[in-house]
Coordinates of C-alpha atoms in Angstrom, one line a residue:
Chain A
M163 CA 102.3 65.6 139.0
G164 CA 100.0 63.1 140.7
E165 CA 98.0 66.0 142.3
I166 CA 97.2 67.5 139.0
E167 CA 96.1 64.1 137.6
Q168 CA 93.8 63.6 140.6
M169 CA 92.2 67.0 140.2
K170 CA 91.7 66.4 136.4
K171 CA 89.9 63.2 137.3
E172 CA 87.8 65.0 139.9
A173 CA 86.9 67.7 137.3
E174 CA 85.8 65.1 134.8
A175 CA 83.7 63.4 137.4
L176 CA 82.0 66.6 138.4
K177 CA 81.2 67.5 134.7
T178 CA 79.6 64.0 134.3
Q179 CA 77.7 64.6 137.6
I180 CA 76.4 68.0 136.3
E181 CA 75.4 66.5 133.0
A182 CA 73.5 63.7 134.8
A183 CA 71.7 66.2 137.1
R184 CA 70.6 68.2 134.1
K185 CA 69.3 65.1 132.3
A186 CA 67.4 64.0 135.4
V187 CA 65.2 67.2 135.3
H188 CA 64.9 67.2 131.5
D189 CA 61.4 65.8 131.4
T190 CA 60.4 67.9 128.4
D191 CA 61.7 70.8 126.3
M192 CA 60.2 74.2 125.8
A193 CA 58.7 73.6 122.3
S194 CA 56.9 70.4 123.5
A195 CA 55.7 72.1 126.6
A196 CA 54.3 75.0 124.6
S197 CA 52.4 72.8 122.1
G198 CA 49.1 74.0 123.7
V199 CA 49.9 77.7 123.5
A200 CA 48.3 79.7 120.7
P201 CA 50.8 80.6 118.0
A202 CA 52.2 84.1 118.1
P203 CA 50.6 86.4 115.4
R204 CA 52.5 86.7 112.1
V205 CA 54.5 89.8 112.8
Q206 CA 54.8 92.3 109.9
L207 CA 56.5 95.4 111.0
K208 CA 57.1 98.5 108.9
T209 CA 60.1 100.9 108.9
R210 CA 58.9 104.0 110.6
R211 CA 62.2 105.9 110.7
T212 CA 65.5 105.6 108.9
L213 CA 68.1 107.5 110.9
K214 CA 70.8 108.8 108.7
G215 CA 73.9 110.5 110.0
H216 CA 76.7 108.1 110.7
L217 CA 79.4 107.9 108.0
A218 CA 80.7 104.4 108.7
K219 CA 79.6 101.0 110.1
I220 CA 77.4 101.2 113.2
Y221 CA 78.5 98.8 115.9
A222 CA 76.2 99.4 118.8
M223 CA 73.0 101.2 120.0
H224 CA 71.2 101.5 123.3
W225 CA 67.9 103.0 124.3
S226 CA 67.4 105.5 127.1
T227 CA 64.9 104.6 129.8
D228 CA 62.7 107.5 128.6
N229 CA 61.7 105.4 125.5
R230 CA 62.6 108.2 123.2
L231 CA 66.3 109.0 123.1
M232 CA 68.9 106.5 122.0
V233 CA 72.7 106.4 121.6
S234 CA 74.5 104.8 118.6
A235 CA 78.2 104.2 118.0
S236 CA 80.0 104.1 114.7
Q237 CA 83.5 103.6 113.5
D238 CA 83.3 107.1 112.0
G239 CA 84.4 108.0 115.5
K240 CA 81.2 109.4 116.9
L241 CA 78.4 108.7 119.4
L242 CA 75.1 110.1 118.2
I243 CA 72.2 110.8 120.5
W244 CA 68.9 110.6 118.6
D245 CA 65.4 111.7 119.4
S246 CA 63.7 108.6 117.8
H247 CA 60.2 110.3 117.7
S248 CA 61.4 113.2 115.5
G249 CA 64.3 111.4 113.9
N250 CA 66.6 114.3 114.8
K251 CA 70.1 114.2 116.2
V252 CA 70.2 115.7 119.7
N253 CA 73.9 115.4 120.4
A254 CA 77.2 114.2 118.8
V255 CA 80.1 113.0 121.0
P256 CA 83.4 112.9 119.2
L257 CA 85.5 109.9 120.3
K258 CA 89.2 109.8 121.0
S259 CA 89.4 106.4 119.4
S260 CA 87.2 105.6 116.4
W261 CA 87.4 101.8 117.0
V262 CA 84.3 101.7 119.1
M263 CA 82.5 98.4 119.8
T264 CA 79.9 99.3 122.4
C265 CA 77.8 102.2 123.8
A266 CA 75.4 102.5 126.7
Y267 CA 72.9 105.0 128.1
A268 CA 72.7 105.4 131.9
P269 CA 69.2 104.8 133.4
S270 CA 69.2 108.4 134.6
G271 CA 69.8 109.7 131.1
N272 CA 72.7 111.9 132.4
L273 CA 75.6 109.8 131.2
V274 CA 76.6 107.7 128.1
A275 CA 79.6 105.4 127.8
S276 CA 81.6 103.9 124.9
G277 CA 84.6 101.7 124.4
G278 CA 86.3 99.4 121.9
L279 CA 89.8 98.6 120.7
D280 CA 91.3 101.3 123.0
N281 CA 90.6 98.7 125.9
M282 CA 88.9 101.5 127.8
C283 CA 85.3 102.5 128.8
T284 CA 84.9 106.3 128.5
V285 CA 82.0 107.9 130.3
Y286 CA 80.5 111.2 129.2
N287 CA 78.2 113.7 130.9
L288 CA 75.4 114.8 128.6
K289 CA 74.0 117.4 131.0
T290 CA 76.9 119.8 131.3
P291 CA 76.7 122.8 128.9
V292 CA 79.4 121.2 126.8
I293 CA 79.5 117.4 126.8
K294 CA 82.4 116.4 129.1
T295 CA 84.4 113.2 129.6
V296 CA 83.7 112.2 133.2
K297 CA 86.0 109.2 133.5
E298 CA 88.2 106.9 131.5
L299 CA 88.0 103.4 133.0
D300 CA 91.3 101.9 132.1
A301 CA 92.4 98.5 133.4
H302 CA 91.2 95.9 130.9
T303 CA 94.0 94.4 128.9
G304 CA 91.8 93.6 125.9
Y305 CA 89.1 95.3 123.8
L306 CA 85.9 96.5 125.4
S307 CA 83.0 94.6 123.8
C308 CA 80.1 95.7 126.0
A309 CA 79.3 98.2 128.8
R310 CA 76.2 98.7 130.9
F311 CA 75.4 101.3 133.6
L312 CA 73.9 100.0 136.9
S313 CA 73.5 103.7 138.0
D314 CA 75.4 107.0 137.7
T315 CA 78.1 105.5 139.9
E316 CA 78.6 101.9 138.7
V317 CA 79.3 100.4 135.3
L318 CA 79.7 96.8 134.2
T319 CA 82.0 95.9 131.3
A320 CA 82.9 92.8 129.3
S321 CA 86.3 92.6 127.6
G322 CA 88.4 90.6 125.1
D323 CA 90.8 90.0 128.0
T324 CA 88.2 87.3 129.0
T325 CA 87.1 89.2 132.1
C326 CA 84.1 91.3 133.1
A327 CA 84.4 94.0 135.7
L328 CA 82.3 96.2 137.9
W329 CA 83.6 99.8 138.2
D330 CA 83.1 102.6 140.7
L331 CA 82.7 105.7 138.6
E332 CA 83.7 108.0 141.4
T333 CA 87.2 106.4 141.8
G334 CA 87.5 105.1 138.3
K335 CA 88.7 101.8 139.7
Q336 CA 87.4 98.2 139.3
K337 CA 85.4 97.1 142.4
T338 CA 85.0 93.5 141.3
V339 CA 86.6 91.4 138.5
F340 CA 84.6 88.4 137.2
L341 CA 87.1 85.7 136.2
N342 CA 86.1 82.4 134.7
H343 CA 85.7 82.6 130.9
V344 CA 88.5 81.2 128.8
G345 CA 87.6 83.2 125.7
D346 CA 87.0 86.9 124.8
C347 CA 83.8 88.1 126.6
M348 CA 81.6 89.5 123.9
C349 CA 78.3 90.6 125.6
L350 CA 76.5 91.0 128.9
S351 CA 73.0 91.5 130.2
L352 CA 71.9 92.7 133.6
S353 CA 69.1 90.8 135.5
P354 CA 65.9 92.7 136.1
D355 CA 66.6 92.8 139.8
M356 CA 70.2 94.0 139.2
N357 CA 71.7 91.4 141.6
S358 CA 73.3 89.4 138.8
F359 CA 74.3 89.5 135.2
V360 CA 75.0 87.0 132.4
S361 CA 78.0 87.1 130.0
G362 CA 78.6 85.4 126.6
A363 CA 82.1 84.6 125.3
C364 CA 84.2 83.2 122.5
D365 CA 84.6 80.0 124.6
S366 CA 80.9 79.3 123.5
L367 CA 79.8 79.5 127.1
A368 CA 77.3 81.7 128.9
K369 CA 77.8 82.4 132.6
L370 CA 75.6 83.8 135.3
W371 CA 77.4 85.9 137.9
D372 CA 76.5 87.4 141.3
I373 CA 77.3 91.1 140.9
R374 CA 78.3 91.7 144.6
D375 CA 80.5 88.8 145.4
G376 CA 81.9 88.1 141.9
Q377 CA 81.0 84.4 142.0
C378 CA 80.2 82.6 138.8
K379 CA 77.0 80.8 139.8
Q380 CA 76.1 78.8 136.7
T381 CA 77.7 77.9 133.3
F382 CA 75.5 77.2 130.2
L383 CA 76.8 74.9 127.5
G384 CA 75.4 74.1 124.0
H385 CA 76.7 76.7 121.6
T386 CA 79.5 75.5 119.3
S387 CA 81.0 79.0 118.5
D388 CA 81.3 82.5 119.9
I389 CA 78.3 83.9 121.7
N390 CA 77.9 87.5 120.4
A391 CA 74.6 88.5 122.0
I392 CA 72.8 87.8 125.3
S393 CA 69.7 89.0 127.0
F394 CA 67.8 88.2 130.2
Y395 CA 64.2 87.2 129.6
P396 CA 61.8 89.7 131.3
G397 CA 61.0 88.1 134.7
G398 CA 64.6 87.0 135.1
N399 CA 64.3 83.2 135.0
A400 CA 65.7 82.6 131.6
I401 CA 68.3 84.0 129.2
I402 CA 68.5 84.1 125.4
T403 CA 71.9 83.9 123.5
G404 CA 72.9 84.4 119.9
S405 CA 76.0 82.9 118.4
D406 CA 78.3 82.6 115.4
D407 CA 77.0 79.0 115.2
C408 CA 73.9 80.6 113.5
T409 CA 71.5 79.7 116.4
C410 CA 69.9 81.4 119.3
K411 CA 69.2 79.5 122.4
M412 CA 67.1 79.9 125.5
Y413 CA 68.6 78.6 128.8
D414 CA 66.4 78.3 131.8
L415 CA 68.3 79.4 135.0
R416 CA 66.3 77.2 137.4
A417 CA 66.6 74.1 135.2
D418 CA 70.2 75.0 134.6
Q419 CA 70.1 74.0 130.9
E420 CA 69.2 74.8 127.3
V421 CA 65.5 74.4 126.8
I422 CA 65.1 75.4 123.2
S423 CA 67.2 76.3 120.1
Y424 CA 66.1 78.8 117.5
Q425 CA 67.5 77.6 114.2
D426 CA 66.7 76.9 110.6
A427 CA 68.6 74.7 108.1
A428 CA 68.4 77.6 105.6
L429 CA 70.1 80.0 108.0
N430 CA 73.8 79.9 107.8
S431 CA 74.8 83.3 109.0
G432 CA 76.0 84.1 112.5
V433 CA 73.8 86.0 115.0
T434 CA 75.2 89.4 115.9
S435 CA 72.7 90.9 118.2
L436 CA 69.3 90.3 119.8
A437 CA 66.5 92.0 121.7
L438 CA 63.3 90.8 123.3
S439 CA 59.8 92.2 123.1
M440 CA 58.2 93.3 126.4
S441 CA 56.5 90.1 127.2
G442 CA 59.5 88.1 126.0
R443 CA 57.4 86.3 123.5
L444 CA 59.3 87.7 120.4
I445 CA 63.0 87.6 119.8
F446 CA 64.4 90.0 117.3
A447 CA 67.8 88.6 116.2
G448 CA 70.2 90.4 113.9
Y449 CA 72.2 88.3 111.5
D450 CA 75.3 88.6 109.3
D451 CA 73.0 88.1 106.2
F452 CA 71.6 91.6 106.5
N453 CA 68.3 90.5 108.1
C454 CA 66.7 90.5 111.5
N455 CA 64.7 87.4 112.1
I456 CA 61.8 87.4 114.5
W457 CA 61.3 84.2 116.6
D458 CA 58.5 83.0 118.8
S459 CA 60.4 82.3 122.0
L460 CA 58.0 79.7 123.3
K461 CA 57.5 77.6 120.1
G462 CA 60.8 78.1 118.4
E463 CA 59.3 79.1 115.1
K464 CA 60.3 82.0 112.9
V465 CA 57.3 84.4 112.7
G466 CA 58.7 87.3 110.7
V467 CA 61.7 89.1 109.1
L468 CA 62.9 92.7 109.1
S469 CA 64.6 93.2 105.7
G470 CA 65.8 96.6 104.7
H471 CA 69.5 96.9 105.6
D472 CA 72.2 96.7 102.9
N473 CA 74.7 95.2 105.2
R474 CA 75.1 93.2 108.4
V475 CA 72.7 94.0 111.2
S476 CA 75.1 94.7 114.1
C477 CA 72.8 95.8 116.9
T478 CA 69.2 95.6 117.9
G479 CA 67.3 97.2 120.8
V480 CA 63.7 97.4 122.1
P481 CA 62.9 100.3 124.4
P482 CA 61.5 99.6 127.9
D483 CA 57.9 100.4 126.9
G484 CA 58.2 97.8 124.0
M485 CA 56.8 100.2 121.4
C486 CA 59.2 99.4 118.6
V487 CA 62.4 97.7 117.7
C488 CA 65.5 99.5 116.5
T489 CA 68.1 97.9 114.2
G490 CA 71.6 99.3 113.4
S491 CA 73.8 98.1 110.6
W492 CA 77.1 98.2 108.9
D493 CA 75.3 100.1 106.1
S494 CA 75.5 103.1 108.5
F495 CA 71.8 103.5 109.1
L496 CA 69.5 102.8 112.1
K497 CA 65.9 101.8 111.4
I498 CA 62.9 101.9 113.7
W499 CA 60.2 99.3 113.2
N500 CA 56.7 98.7 114.6
Chain B
M109 CA 107.9 75.4 134.3
S110 CA 104.9 76.9 136.1
G111 CA 104.0 73.7 137.9
S112 CA 102.6 75.4 141.0
S113 CA 100.4 77.9 139.0
N114 CA 99.0 75.0 137.1
I115 CA 98.0 73.4 140.4
V116 CA 96.4 76.7 141.6
A117 CA 94.5 77.0 138.3
M118 CA 93.3 73.3 138.5
K119 CA 92.2 73.9 142.1
K120 CA 90.1 76.8 141.0
I121 CA 88.5 74.8 138.2
V122 CA 87.6 72.0 140.6
Q123 CA 86.2 74.4 143.2
Q124 CA 84.0 76.1 140.5
L125 CA 82.7 72.8 139.3
R126 CA 81.9 71.7 142.8
F127 CA 79.9 74.9 143.3
E128 CA 78.0 74.5 140.1
A129 CA 77.3 70.8 140.7
N130 CA 75.6 71.6 144.0
I131 CA 72.8 73.9 142.8
N132 CA 69.2 72.8 142.9
R133 CA 67.6 72.1 139.6
V134 CA 63.9 72.5 138.8
K135 CA 62.2 70.2 136.3
V136 CA 62.1 71.7 132.8
S137 CA 58.3 71.1 132.7
Q138 CA 57.8 73.3 135.7
A139 CA 60.2 76.0 134.5
A140 CA 58.6 76.0 131.1
A141 CA 55.1 76.2 132.5
E142 CA 56.0 79.3 134.5
L143 CA 57.8 81.0 131.6
Q144 CA 54.7 80.4 129.4
Q145 CA 52.5 81.8 132.1
F146 CA 54.6 85.0 132.3
C147 CA 54.5 85.5 128.5
I148 CA 50.8 84.9 128.3
Q149 CA 50.0 87.2 131.2
N150 CA 52.0 90.0 129.7
A151 CA 50.9 89.5 126.1
L152 CA 48.2 92.1 126.2
Q153 CA 50.7 94.8 127.2
D154 CA 53.2 93.8 124.5
P155 CA 52.8 96.4 121.7
M156 CA 54.8 94.1 119.3
L157 CA 52.1 91.4 119.8
T158 CA 49.0 93.5 119.9
G159 CA 50.1 95.9 117.2
V160 CA 50.3 99.7 117.6
S161 CA 47.3 101.7 116.4
S162 CA 48.3 104.8 114.3
S163 CA 46.6 107.2 116.8
T164 CA 48.9 106.0 119.6
N165 CA 52.0 105.3 117.6
P166 CA 54.7 107.9 118.4
F167 CA 56.6 106.8 115.3
R168 CA 53.7 107.3 112.9
T169 CA 54.4 110.3 110.6
Q170 CA 52.0 113.1 111.6
K171 CA 49.8 113.9 108.6
V172 CA 48.9 117.6 108.4
C173 CA 45.3 118.4 107.7
S174 CA 44.7 121.7 105.9
F175 CA 41.4 123.4 105.6
L176 CA 40.6 124.4 102.0

């Protein structure tokens, strides 16, 4: 057992080394550095649309790249495709398993995906005369918490089995498996250049991965509970996370550490979801307390609230053109605000 | 007893930590300055910051004008 003891010692020494290296570059934090920046305007958004149609809790939503269509998933066993401008439902996709936890729109607009407690990611073609199941991606040994399309031929998934995976849609097989988390993976976000992604997990860690070689490149500490939501900052040099510990945090990738925490003593509900405005200045974070709080990402101050849901806000999303924010809730409604 | 699989697992942990320890880290002040610059440069294109005028808001309900 001497070898294991030695390795444990080396692991502890490396962790100490990493902590020291982070401290050495920690010459300020984001809020102090942003003291000269003009405050963000007080943000008062109005509900422009309330999308009614789901019959049970909404768990996920995702915007199409056309800034108009969006997909939502509910435990009523359906995916609904909405035209957000008219508020009309364009398509309904019945799911084999109603225990859905995630949905995604392919950048092309041709495909959508869903998954959940069935441990699978099912991909549907929206463009055939009748919506058809294209593939069932079946290899995870735990629930599917998040899925994102890289293209019409590649999908990234995060799972309760503690792994993430890159799938080839033509073969239906995993091309790369990302192993390193020791808790259920809950969320993922693709980098703007599509060469890497970040994942958040129940081990309270966020990790940065190289998509092609599967290597975990960086690990971000700081949260004290499950990370439920994660997003790349536009520009790709930072990430924002949201956690059951009731805080959101920004980690800078190049400084390799937490640079600001978005929290308030009065807030004691977990963060379920988050989305960023186009410039990254505003963070829209959904909480268990039925609200969506708006944070100034540079100064760490709360600058607005979106109140209107009658139950937990489970998902948020900003379309690529940044024209609005959509919130989805366990109250079965989606709301569009700007 | 899975003694050897524990050793393999420990080796992976140490390998991963060695990799992460070796990356270059940029000073927070520099990283923060560049993040701020990005935000400020893009602020004018951010509809959530500038506000959306009703004439260009695709989510504004269209009011119908009728001639009497």
